[in-house]
Structure formats: structure tokens, C-alpha cells
């Protein structure tokens, strides 16, 4: 991912927070048959490795886990984004030398991927992923709530995924390269948008791109 200095995010804790906030990622592998990608919810274990380790699972019929991976895999997490019209810039009124752009947050995590089928490892991974998203609920559902034979059958239909992160690249493109006047125009414009993400991006621009 191209990351100009103005937009680059290097803080590991901040990158982890962005990954957790995005939740769903695109898991991508390069193969001799071409690139393969699957949208997946993955959870991050920050205690494993310098940059943490991602865990999840993939459907057994999905060919992505069966085709040999060339090099490292990549998990792409996208945060809030919004279209930015040059009409909001003060610079448009001053000299007109402006063009449209897009504000967004993205994190790319790369590392070697391991697919595993061991039932106990699968159960542990599925339980941790479930607990992560059920925890905030008043009536949280647990894997143990379902009949054991049913869970065992479900586990046979998936394959586990483990990816130790060897490289993290983060980008916050929130109009940091524009003047204060232009940023104020972007904030005002986005606050009038109809999309919820526009309002989120407006506040990030107002805060200087820091979530």
C-alpha cells in the first residue's frame, strides 16, 4: 500500500485498534492460479509475536485453503471512508487548482499462513472469536449453548487459519495534506452528508486524522 509520510500510521497499538474496529477483513493469498480473497472476521492475539497473530476459520469447501500459497498472505482491514469534493476547499475559490479525492483508513497485515484441521484447535479459535463479539450482548451466546454433536459437525465443515503478522502497514488519509481552511471546508461538507461514514470521517478530519 502506498503510504506518503503525511498519511502513514506506524504505531503498532494504533494499528491494532484500527484492526479491531474494522472487524471484517479481506483475507488475500497469491497462488499459481491467481490471487484469492475471502471476507473473514479474524481475531487478533496481541501476545503472539512482535505484531500479533491473526486467527479465524474458512469454509472447508472454499478452495483458498487448499491451493498452495505463494509467499505471505495478507489481511486487509478497512476503516471509515468518504468521498471529498473539491467544492469544499477554500483553494477552489482562490485558484481552482483542486481535484476530488477519497479519505479513508486502511491497515494491511502480512505474514505466513497456516491452515489447521485439529478439532480442539478449531474449537478454541471458534470459541474465542464467538466470545469476542458476544461479550457486549446482555444475553451472550456461547458455543457451549449448542448441542455437542451439532458443534462437532459444524467444526468438520471449517478449517482453521493462523497468520503470525510479520509486517503491518497503516494509512490514515484524512486531509492532513490540506490547509486548515480546506480541512474546515471538508469537515463542514461531510457533516451535511447522508452517510453515517461521512460523519465519522468529518470528526476524524477535525481531529487531525487521529481516531
JSON list of C-alpha atoms in Angstrom, two decimals:
[
{"chain": "A", "resi": 1, "resn": "UNK", "atom": "CA", "xyz": [0.00, 0.00, 0.00]},
{"chain": "A", "resi": 2, "resn": "UNK", "atom": "CA", "xyz": [1.36, 3.41, -0.97]},
{"chain": "A", "resi": 3, "resn": "UNK", "atom": "CA", "xyz": [1.71, 5.48, 2.20]},
{"chain": "A", "resi": 4, "resn": "UNK", "atom": "CA", "xyz": [3.01, 9.04, 1.86]},
{"chain": "A", "resi": 5, "resn": "UNK", "atom": "CA", "xyz": [4.57, 10.32, 5.11]},
{"chain": "A", "resi": 6, "resn": "UNK", "atom": "CA", "xyz": [1.61, 12.61, 5.85]},
{"chain": "A", "resi": 7, "resn": "UNK", "atom": "CA", "xyz": [-0.76, 9.63, 5.98]},
{"chain": "A", "resi": 8, "resn": "UNK", "atom": "CA", "xyz": [1.41, 6.83, 7.37]},
{"chain": "A", "resi": 9, "resn": "UNK", "atom": "CA", "xyz": [0.49, 5.24, 10.71]},
{"chain": "A", "resi": 10, "resn": "UNK", "atom": "CA", "xyz": [3.41, 3.41, 12.38]},
{"chain": "A", "resi": 11, "resn": "UNK", "atom": "CA", "xyz": [2.19, 2.94, 15.95]},
{"chain": "A", "resi": 12, "resn": "UNK", "atom": "CA", "xyz": [1.51, -0.77, 16.50]},
{"chain": "A", "resi": 13, "resn": "UNK", "atom": "CA", "xyz": [-1.07, -0.19, 19.23]},
{"chain": "A", "resi": 14, "resn": "UNK", "atom": "CA", "xyz": [-2.95, 2.23, 16.99]},
{"chain": "A", "resi": 15, "resn": "UNK", "atom": "CA", "xyz": [-2.85, -0.23, 14.10]},
{"chain": "A", "resi": 16, "resn": "UNK", "atom": "CA", "xyz": [-4.20, -2.99, 16.33]},
{"chain": "A", "resi": 17, "resn": "UNK", "atom": "CA", "xyz": [-7.03, -0.70, 17.43]},
{"chain": "A", "resi": 18, "resn": "UNK", "atom": "CA", "xyz": [-7.89, 0.04, 13.81]},
{"chain": "A", "resi": 19, "resn": "UNK", "atom": "CA", "xyz": [-7.94, -3.69, 13.01]},
{"chain": "A", "resi": 20, "resn": "UNK", "atom": "CA", "xyz": [-10.25, -4.43, 15.92]},
{"chain": "A", "resi": 21, "resn": "UNK", "atom": "CA", "xyz": [-12.57, -1.58, 14.93]},
{"chain": "A", "resi": 22, "resn": "UNK", "atom": "CA", "xyz": [-12.78, -2.77, 11.32]},
{"chain": "A", "resi": 23, "resn": "UNK", "atom": "CA", "xyz": [-13.57, -6.34, 12.42]},
{"chain": "A", "resi": 24, "resn": "UNK", "atom": "CA", "xyz": [-14.21, -7.88, 8.99]},
{"chain": "A", "resi": 25, "resn": "UNK", "atom": "CA", "xyz": [-11.19, -8.08, 6.68]},
{"chain": "A", "resi": 26, "resn": "UNK", "atom": "CA", "xyz": [-10.37, -9.34, 3.21]},
{"chain": "A", "resi": 27, "resn": "UNK", "atom": "CA", "xyz": [-8.00, -12.28, 3.53]},
{"chain": "A", "resi": 28, "resn": "UNK", "atom": "CA", "xyz": [-5.85, -12.48, 0.39]},
{"chain": "A", "resi": 29, "resn": "UNK", "atom": "CA", "xyz": [-3.40, -15.10, -0.85]},
{"chain": "A", "resi": 30, "resn": "UNK", "atom": "CA", "xyz": [-1.31, -15.26, -4.01]},
{"chain": "A", "resi": 31, "resn": "UNK", "atom": "CA", "xyz": [-1.36, -18.61, -5.80]},
{"chain": "A", "resi": 32, "resn": "UNK", "atom": "CA", "xyz": [-0.22, -20.09, -9.09]},
{"chain": "A", "resi": 33, "resn": "UNK", "atom": "CA", "xyz": [-3.87, -19.91, -10.13]},
{"chain": "A", "resi": 34, "resn": "UNK", "atom": "CA", "xyz": [-4.05, -16.19, -9.39]},
{"chain": "A", "resi": 35, "resn": "UNK", "atom": "CA", "xyz": [-4.97, -14.14, -6.30]},
{"chain": "A", "resi": 36, "resn": "UNK", "atom": "CA", "xyz": [-7.68, -15.49, -3.99]},
{"chain": "A", "resi": 37, "resn": "UNK", "atom": "CA", "xyz": [-9.63, -13.47, -1.42]},
{"chain": "A", "resi": 38, "resn": "UNK", "atom": "CA", "xyz": [-12.27, -14.20, 1.21]},
{"chain": "A", "resi": 39, "resn": "UNK", "atom": "CA", "xyz": [-14.05, -11.74, 3.54]},
{"chain": "A", "resi": 40, "resn": "UNK", "atom": "CA", "xyz": [-13.39, -13.06, 7.05]},
{"chain": "A", "resi": 41, "resn": "UNK", "atom": "CA", "xyz": [-13.81, -11.99, 10.67]},
{"chain": "A", "resi": 42, "resn": "UNK", "atom": "CA", "xyz": [-10.42, -12.61, 12.30]},
{"chain": "A", "resi": 43, "resn": "UNK", "atom": "CA", "xyz": [-9.37, -12.01, 15.88]},
{"chain": "A", "resi": 44, "resn": "UNK", "atom": "CA", "xyz": [-6.01, -10.64, 16.93]},
{"chain": "A", "resi": 45, "resn": "UNK", "atom": "CA", "xyz": [-3.89, -12.24, 19.65]},
{"chain": "A", "resi": 46, "resn": "UNK", "atom": "CA", "xyz": [-1.50, -9.42, 20.54]},
{"chain": "A", "resi": 47, "resn": "UNK", "atom": "CA", "xyz": [0.56, -11.65, 22.84]},
{"chain": "A", "resi": 48, "resn": "UNK", "atom": "CA", "xyz": [1.90, -13.78, 19.97]},
{"chain": "A", "resi": 49, "resn": "UNK", "atom": "CA", "xyz": [4.83, -12.28, 18.06]},
{"chain": "A", "resi": 50, "resn": "UNK", "atom": "CA", "xyz": [6.11, -8.74, 17.61]},
{"chain": "A", "resi": 51, "resn": "UNK", "atom": "CA", "xyz": [3.00, -7.58, 15.74]},
{"chain": "A", "resi": 52, "resn": "UNK", "atom": "CA", "xyz": [0.47, -10.15, 16.99]},
{"chain": "A", "resi": 53, "resn": "UNK", "atom": "CA", "xyz": [-1.15, -13.15, 15.32]},
{"chain": "A", "resi": 54, "resn": "UNK", "atom": "CA", "xyz": [-4.47, -13.39, 13.50]},
{"chain": "A", "resi": 55, "resn": "UNK", "atom": "CA", "xyz": [-6.81, -16.34, 13.91]},
{"chain": "A", "resi": 56, "resn": "UNK", "atom": "CA", "xyz": [-10.01, -17.35, 12.17]},
{"chain": "A", "resi": 57, "resn": "UNK", "atom": "CA", "xyz": [-11.57, -20.04, 10.05]},
{"chain": "A", "resi": 58, "resn": "UNK", "atom": "CA", "xyz": [-12.60, -20.64, 6.48]},
{"chain": "A", "resi": 59, "resn": "UNK", "atom": "CA", "xyz": [-15.27, -22.90, 4.97]},
{"chain": "A", "resi": 60, "resn": "UNK", "atom": "CA", "xyz": [-13.91, -26.34, 4.10]},
{"chain": "A", "resi": 61, "resn": "UNK", "atom": "CA", "xyz": [-15.30, -26.20, 0.50]},
{"chain": "A", "resi": 62, "resn": "UNK", "atom": "CA", "xyz": [-13.51, -22.86, -0.05]},
{"chain": "A", "resi": 63, "resn": "UNK", "atom": "CA", "xyz": [-10.58, -23.62, -2.40]},
{"chain": "A", "resi": 64, "resn": "UNK", "atom": "CA", "xyz": [-8.43, -20.83, -0.94]},
{"chain": "A", "resi": 65, "resn": "UNK", "atom": "CA", "xyz": [-7.06, -23.01, 1.84]},
{"chain": "A", "resi": 66, "resn": "UNK", "atom": "CA", "xyz": [-6.38, -25.93, -0.50]},
{"chain": "A", "resi": 67, "resn": "UNK", "atom": "CA", "xyz": [-4.28, -24.09, -3.11]},
{"chain": "A", "resi": 68, "resn": "UNK", "atom": "CA", "xyz": [-0.58, -23.63, -2.17]},
{"chain": "A", "resi": 69, "resn": "UNK", "atom": "CA", "xyz": [0.17, -20.04, -1.15]},
{"chain": "A", "resi": 70, "resn": "UNK", "atom": "CA", "xyz": [2.97, -18.15, -2.87]},
{"chain": "A", "resi": 71, "resn": "UNK", "atom": "CA", "xyz": [4.83, -16.09, -0.28]},
{"chain": "A", "resi": 72, "resn": "UNK", "atom": "CA", "xyz": [2.93, -14.45, 2.55]},
{"chain": "A", "resi": 73, "resn": "UNK", "atom": "CA", "xyz": [-0.79, -13.91, 2.95]},
{"chain": "A", "resi": 74, "resn": "UNK", "atom": "CA", "xyz": [-2.38, -10.52, 3.60]},
{"chain": "A", "resi": 75, "resn": "UNK", "atom": "CA", "xyz": [-5.35, -9.41, 5.69]},
{"chain": "A", "resi": 76, "resn": "UNK", "atom": "CA", "xyz": [-6.77, -6.03, 4.63]},
{"chain": "A", "resi": 77, "resn": "UNK", "atom": "CA", "xyz": [-8.81, -4.08, 7.18]},
{"chain": "A", "resi": 78, "resn": "UNK", "atom": "CA", "xyz": [-10.76, -1.02, 6.03]},
{"chain": "A", "resi": 79, "resn": "UNK", "atom": "CA", "xyz": [-11.95, 1.72, 8.34]},
{"chain": "A", "resi": 80, "resn": "UNK", "atom": "CA", "xyz": [-14.32, 4.64, 7.67]},
{"chain": "A", "resi": 81, "resn": "UNK", "atom": "CA", "xyz": [-14.10, 6.33, 4.27]},
{"chain": "A", "resi": 82, "resn": "UNK", "atom": "CA", "xyz": [-15.72, 9.20, 2.40]},
{"chain": "A", "resi": 83, "resn": "UNK", "atom": "CA", "xyz": [-15.62, 10.97, -0.95]},
{"chain": "A", "resi": 84, "resn": "UNK", "atom": "CA", "xyz": [-14.23, 14.51, -0.81]},
{"chain": "A", "resi": 85, "resn": "UNK", "atom": "CA", "xyz": [-15.37, 17.00, -3.42]},
{"chain": "A", "resi": 86, "resn": "UNK", "atom": "CA", "xyz": [-13.02, 19.90, -4.30]},
{"chain": "A", "resi": 87, "resn": "UNK", "atom": "CA", "xyz": [-16.05, 22.18, -3.98]},
{"chain": "A", "resi": 88, "resn": "UNK", "atom": "CA", "xyz": [-15.47, 22.14, -0.22]},
{"chain": "A", "resi": 89, "resn": "UNK", "atom": "CA", "xyz": [-11.94, 23.54, -0.49]},
{"chain": "A", "resi": 90, "resn": "UNK", "atom": "CA", "xyz": [-11.19, 27.19, 0.12]},
{"chain": "A", "resi": 91, "resn": "UNK", "atom": "CA", "xyz": [-8.48, 26.67, -2.51]},
{"chain": "A", "resi": 92, "resn": "UNK", "atom": "CA", "xyz": [-11.16, 26.17, -5.16]},
{"chain": "A", "resi": 93, "resn": "UNK", "atom": "CA", "xyz": [-12.31, 29.74, -4.68]},
{"chain": "A", "resi": 94, "resn": "UNK", "atom": "CA", "xyz": [-8.73, 31.03, -4.55]},
{"chain": "A", "resi": 95, "resn": "UNK", "atom": "CA", "xyz": [-7.17, 29.40, -7.61]},
{"chain": "A", "resi": 96, "resn": "UNK", "atom": "CA", "xyz": [-9.29, 26.43, -8.70]},
{"chain": "A", "resi": 97, "resn": "UNK", "atom": "CA", "xyz": [-6.32, 24.04, -8.84]},
{"chain": "A", "resi": 98, "resn": "UNK", "atom": "CA", "xyz": [-8.01, 21.24, -6.92]},
{"chain": "A", "resi": 99, "resn": "UNK", "atom": "CA", "xyz": [-9.33, 17.76, -7.71]},
{"chain": "A", "resi": 100, "resn": "UNK", "atom": "CA", "xyz": [-11.60, 15.20, -5.96]},
{"chain": "A", "resi": 101, "resn": "UNK", "atom": "CA", "xyz": [-10.13, 12.67, -3.57]},
{"chain": "A", "resi": 102, "resn": "UNK", "atom": "CA", "xyz": [-11.11, 9.98, -1.11]},
{"chain": "A", "resi": 103, "resn": "UNK", "atom": "CA", "xyz": [-10.43, 9.94, 2.62]},
{"chain": "A", "resi": 104, "resn": "UNK", "atom": "CA", "xyz": [-10.02, 6.53, 4.25]},
{"chain": "A", "resi": 105, "resn": "UNK", "atom": "CA", "xyz": [-8.30, 4.39, 6.86]},
{"chain": "A", "resi": 106, "resn": "UNK", "atom": "CA", "xyz": [-6.70, 1.06, 5.95]},
{"chain": "A", "resi": 107, "resn": "UNK", "atom": "CA", "xyz": [-4.40, -1.49, 7.57]},
{"chain": "A", "resi": 108, "resn": "UNK", "atom": "CA", "xyz": [-2.61, -4.30, 5.76]},
{"chain": "A", "resi": 109, "resn": "UNK", "atom": "CA", "xyz": [-1.27, -7.17, 7.87]},
{"chain": "A", "resi": 110, "resn": "UNK", "atom": "CA", "xyz": [1.03, -9.68, 6.17]},
{"chain": "A", "resi": 111, "resn": "UNK", "atom": "CA", "xyz": [2.54, -12.98, 7.27]},
{"chain": "A", "resi": 112, "resn": "UNK", "atom": "CA", "xyz": [2.87, -16.71, 6.60]},
{"chain": "A", "resi": 113, "resn": "UNK", "atom": "CA", "xyz": [-0.46, -18.51, 6.85]},
{"chain": "A", "resi": 114, "resn": "UNK", "atom": "CA", "xyz": [-1.09, -21.89, 8.47]},
{"chain": "A", "resi": 115, "resn": "UNK", "atom": "CA", "xyz": [-4.33, -23.78, 7.87]},
{"chain": "A", "resi": 116, "resn": "UNK", "atom": "CA", "xyz": [-5.22, -26.38, 10.50]},
{"chain": "A", "resi": 117, "resn": "UNK", "atom": "CA", "xyz": [-7.90, -29.04, 10.95]},
{"chain": "A", "resi": 118, "resn": "UNK", "atom": "CA", "xyz": [-7.32, -30.24, 14.52]},
{"chain": "A", "resi": 119, "resn": "UNK", "atom": "CA", "xyz": [-10.77, -30.23, 16.22]},
{"chain": "A", "resi": 120, "resn": "UNK", "atom": "CA", "xyz": [-9.54, -28.89, 19.56]},
{"chain": "A", "resi": 121, "resn": "UNK", "atom": "CA", "xyz": [-7.61, -26.03, 17.97]},
{"chain": "A", "resi": 122, "resn": "UNK", "atom": "CA", "xyz": [-10.65, -25.24, 15.83]},
{"chain": "A", "resi": 123, "resn": "UNK", "atom": "CA", "xyz": [-12.96, -25.25, 18.82]},
{"chain": "A", "resi": 124, "resn": "UNK", "atom": "CA", "xyz": [-10.63, -22.94, 20.74]},
{"chain": "A", "resi": 125, "resn": "UNK", "atom": "CA", "xyz": [-10.41, -20.49, 17.82]},
{"chain": "A", "resi": 126, "resn": "UNK", "atom": "CA", "xyz": [-14.15, -20.50, 17.20]},
{"chain": "A", "resi": 127, "resn": "UNK", "atom": "CA", "xyz": [-14.85, -20.04, 20.91]},
{"chain": "A", "resi": 128, "resn": "UNK", "atom": "CA", "xyz": [-12.50, -17.06, 21.18]},
{"chain": "A", "resi": 129, "resn": "UNK", "atom": "CA", "xyz": [-13.98, -15.43, 18.08]},
{"chain": "A", "resi": 130, "resn": "UNK", "atom": "CA", "xyz": [-17.52, -16.01, 19.32]},
{"chain": "A", "resi": 131, "resn": "UNK", "atom": "CA", "xyz": [-16.79, -14.68, 22.79]},
{"chain": "A", "resi": 132, "resn": "UNK", "atom": "CA", "xyz": [-15.20, -11.55, 21.33]},
{"chain": "A", "resi": 133, "resn": "UNK", "atom": "CA", "xyz": [-18.40, -10.48, 19.58]},
{"chain": "A", "resi": 134, "resn": "UNK", "atom": "CA", "xyz": [-20.92, -11.91, 22.03]},
{"chain": "A", "resi": 135, "resn": "UNK", "atom": "CA", "xyz": [-19.31, -10.34, 25.09]},
{"chain": "A", "resi": 136, "resn": "UNK", "atom": "CA", "xyz": [-21.07, -6.95, 24.78]},
{"chain": "A", "resi": 137, "resn": "UNK", "atom": "CA", "xyz": [-24.51, -8.57, 24.48]},
{"chain": "A", "resi": 138, "resn": "UNK", "atom": "CA", "xyz": [-26.76, -8.79, 27.54]},
{"chain": "A", "resi": 139, "resn": "UNK", "atom": "CA", "xyz": [-27.77, -12.36, 26.65]},
{"chain": "A", "resi": 140, "resn": "UNK", "atom": "CA", "xyz": [-24.48, -13.56, 25.22]},
{"chain": "A", "resi": 141, "resn": "UNK", "atom": "CA", "xyz": [-24.50, -16.79, 23.24]},
{"chain": "A", "resi": 142, "resn": "UNK", "atom": "CA", "xyz": [-21.72, -19.32, 23.87]},
{"chain": "A", "resi": 143, "resn": "UNK", "atom": "CA", "xyz": [-20.51, -22.21, 21.76]},
{"chain": "A", "resi": 144, "resn": "UNK", "atom": "CA", "xyz": [-21.39, -24.50, 24.67]},
{"chain": "A", "resi": 145, "resn": "UNK", "atom": "CA", "xyz": [-25.06, -23.43, 24.38]},
{"chain": "A", "resi": 146, "resn": "UNK", "atom": "CA", "xyz": [-25.49, -25.63, 21.30]},
{"chain": "A", "resi": 147, "resn": "UNK", "atom": "CA", "xyz": [-25.68, -29.44, 21.44]},
{"chain": "A", "resi": 148, "resn": "UNK", "atom": "CA", "xyz": [-22.23, -31.04, 21.39]},
{"chain": "A", "resi": 149, "resn": "UNK", "atom": "CA", "xyz": [-22.90, -33.31, 18.37]},
{"chain": "A", "resi": 150, "resn": "UNK", "atom": "CA", "xyz": [-24.10, -30.27, 16.41]},
{"chain": "A", "resi": 151, "resn": "UNK", "atom": "CA", "xyz": [-20.96, -28.26, 17.23]},
{"chain": "A", "resi": 152, "resn": "UNK", "atom": "CA", "xyz": [-18.74, -31.21, 16.34]},
{"chain": "A", "resi": 153, "resn": "UNK", "atom": "CA", "xyz": [-20.47, -31.46, 12.95]},
{"chain": "A", "resi": 154, "resn": "UNK", "atom": "CA", "xyz": [-20.08, -27.73, 12.36]},
{"chain": "A", "resi": 155, "resn": "UNK", "atom": "CA", "xyz": [-16.36, -27.89, 13.14]},
{"chain": "A", "resi": 156, "resn": "UNK", "atom": "CA", "xyz": [-15.94, -30.56, 10.48]},
{"chain": "A", "resi": 157, "resn": "UNK", "atom": "CA", "xyz": [-17.18, -28.04, 7.94]},
{"chain": "A", "resi": 158, "resn": "UNK", "atom": "CA", "xyz": [-14.44, -25.46, 8.53]},
{"chain": "A", "resi": 159, "resn": "UNK", "atom": "CA", "xyz": [-10.64, -25.18, 8.51]},
{"chain": "A", "resi": 160, "resn": "UNK", "atom": "CA", "xyz": [-8.69, -23.04, 10.96]},
{"chain": "A", "resi": 161, "resn": "UNK", "atom": "CA", "xyz": [-6.42, -20.19, 9.95]},
{"chain": "A", "resi": 162, "resn": "UNK", "atom": "CA", "xyz": [-3.40, -18.80, 11.81]},
{"chain": "A", "resi": 163, "resn": "UNK", "atom": "CA", "xyz": [-1.30, -15.92, 10.48]},
{"chain": "A", "resi": 164, "resn": "UNK", "atom": "CA", "xyz": [1.61, -14.55, 12.55]},
{"chain": "A", "resi": 165, "resn": "UNK", "atom": "CA", "xyz": [1.98, -10.93, 11.46]},
{"chain": "A", "resi": 166, "resn": "UNK", "atom": "CA", "xyz": [5.44, -10.09, 10.12]},
{"chain": "A", "resi": 167, "resn": "UNK", "atom": "CA", "xyz": [4.55, -6.70, 8.63]},
{"chain": "A", "resi": 168, "resn": "UNK", "atom": "CA", "xyz": [1.95, -4.03, 9.39]},
{"chain": "A", "resi": 169, "resn": "UNK", "atom": "CA", "xyz": [1.25, -1.09, 7.10]},
{"chain": "A", "resi": 170, "resn": "UNK", "atom": "CA", "xyz": [-1.28, 1.53, 8.14]},
{"chain": "A", "resi": 171, "resn": "UNK", "atom": "CA", "xyz": [-2.70, 4.58, 6.42]},
{"chain": "A", "resi": 172, "resn": "UNK", "atom": "CA", "xyz": [-4.94, 7.40, 7.70]},
{"chain": "A", "resi": 173, "resn": "UNK", "atom": "CA", "xyz": [-5.78, 9.65, 4.78]},
{"chain": "A", "resi": 174, "resn": "UNK", "atom": "CA", "xyz": [-7.83, 12.36, 6.44]},
{"chain": "A", "resi": 175, "resn": "UNK", "atom": "CA", "xyz": [-6.96, 15.57, 4.57]},
{"chain": "A", "resi": 176, "resn": "UNK", "atom": "CA", "xyz": [-3.75, 16.09, 6.60]},
{"chain": "A", "resi": 177, "resn": "UNK", "atom": "CA", "xyz": [-2.07, 17.45, 3.46]},
{"chain": "A", "resi": 178, "resn": "UNK", "atom": "CA", "xyz": [-4.62, 20.25, 3.02]},
{"chain": "A", "resi": 179, "resn": "UNK", "atom": "CA", "xyz": [-4.60, 23.71, 4.57]},
{"chain": "A", "resi": 180, "resn": "UNK", "atom": "CA", "xyz": [-6.59, 24.44, 7.74]},
{"chain": "A", "resi": 181, "resn": "UNK", "atom": "CA", "xyz": [-9.13, 26.31, 5.62]},
{"chain": "A", "resi": 182, "resn": "UNK", "atom": "CA", "xyz": [-9.56, 23.38, 3.23]},
{"chain": "A", "resi": 183, "resn": "UNK", "atom": "CA", "xyz": [-9.92, 20.94, 6.13]},
{"chain": "A", "resi": 184, "resn": "UNK", "atom": "CA", "xyz": [-12.60, 23.12, 7.69]},
{"chain": "A", "resi": 185, "resn": "UNK", "atom": "CA", "xyz": [-14.49, 23.03, 4.42]},
{"chain": "A", "resi": 186, "resn": "UNK", "atom": "CA", "xyz": [-14.21, 19.24, 4.26]},
{"chain": "A", "resi": 187, "resn": "UNK", "atom": "CA", "xyz": [-15.50, 18.90, 7.83]},
{"chain": "A", "resi": 188, "resn": "UNK", "atom": "CA", "xyz": [-18.47, 21.17, 7.15]},
{"chain": "A", "resi": 189, "resn": "UNK", "atom": "CA", "xyz": [-19.29, 19.37, 3.92]},
{"chain": "A", "resi": 190, "resn": "UNK", "atom": "CA", "xyz": [-19.07, 15.87, 5.36]},
{"chain": "A", "resi": 191, "resn": "UNK", "atom": "CA", "xyz": [-21.18, 16.82, 8.38]},
{"chain": "A", "resi": 192, "resn": "UNK", "atom": "CA", "xyz": [-24.01, 17.54, 5.96]},
{"chain": "A", "resi": 193, "resn": "UNK", "atom": "CA", "xyz": [-23.66, 14.16, 4.25]},
{"chain": "A", "resi": 194, "resn": "UNK", "atom": "CA", "xyz": [-26.35, 11.49, 4.37]},
{"chain": "A", "resi": 195, "resn": "UNK", "atom": "CA", "xyz": [-23.98, 8.59, 5.02]},
{"chain": "A", "resi": 196, "resn": "UNK", "atom": "CA", "xyz": [-23.03, 7.69, 8.59]},
{"chain": "A", "resi": 197, "resn": "UNK", "atom": "CA", "xyz": [-19.44, 7.15, 7.47]},
{"chain": "A", "resi": 198, "resn": "UNK", "atom": "CA", "xyz": [-19.31, 10.76, 6.21]},
{"chain": "A", "resi": 199, "resn": "UNK", "atom": "CA", "xyz": [-19.99, 11.98, 9.73]},
{"chain": "A", "resi": 200, "resn": "UNK", "atom": "CA", "xyz": [-17.33, 9.69, 11.19]},
{"chain": "A", "resi": 201, "resn": "UNK", "atom": "CA", "xyz": [-14.75, 10.90, 8.67]},
{"chain": "A", "resi": 202, "resn": "UNK", "atom": "CA", "xyz": [-15.74, 14.53, 9.37]},
{"chain": "A", "resi": 203, "resn": "UNK", "atom": "CA", "xyz": [-14.78, 14.13, 13.01]},
{"chain": "A", "resi": 204, "resn": "UNK", "atom": "CA", "xyz": [-11.53, 12.37, 12.12]},
{"chain": "A", "resi": 205, "resn": "UNK", "atom": "CA", "xyz": [-10.60, 15.23, 9.80]},
{"chain": "A", "resi": 206, "resn": "UNK", "atom": "CA", "xyz": [-11.49, 17.72, 12.54]},
{"chain": "A", "resi": 207, "resn": "UNK", "atom": "CA", "xyz": [-9.24, 15.82, 14.98]},
{"chain": "A", "resi": 208, "resn": "UNK", "atom": "CA", "xyz": [-6.34, 15.79, 12.54]},
{"chain": "A", "resi": 209, "resn": "UNK", "atom": "CA", "xyz": [-6.88, 12.22, 11.36]},
{"chain": "A", "resi": 210, "resn": "UNK", "atom": "CA", "xyz": [-6.44, 10.63, 14.79]},
{"chain": "A", "resi": 211, "resn": "UNK", "atom": "CA", "xyz": [-9.12, 8.12, 15.81]}
]
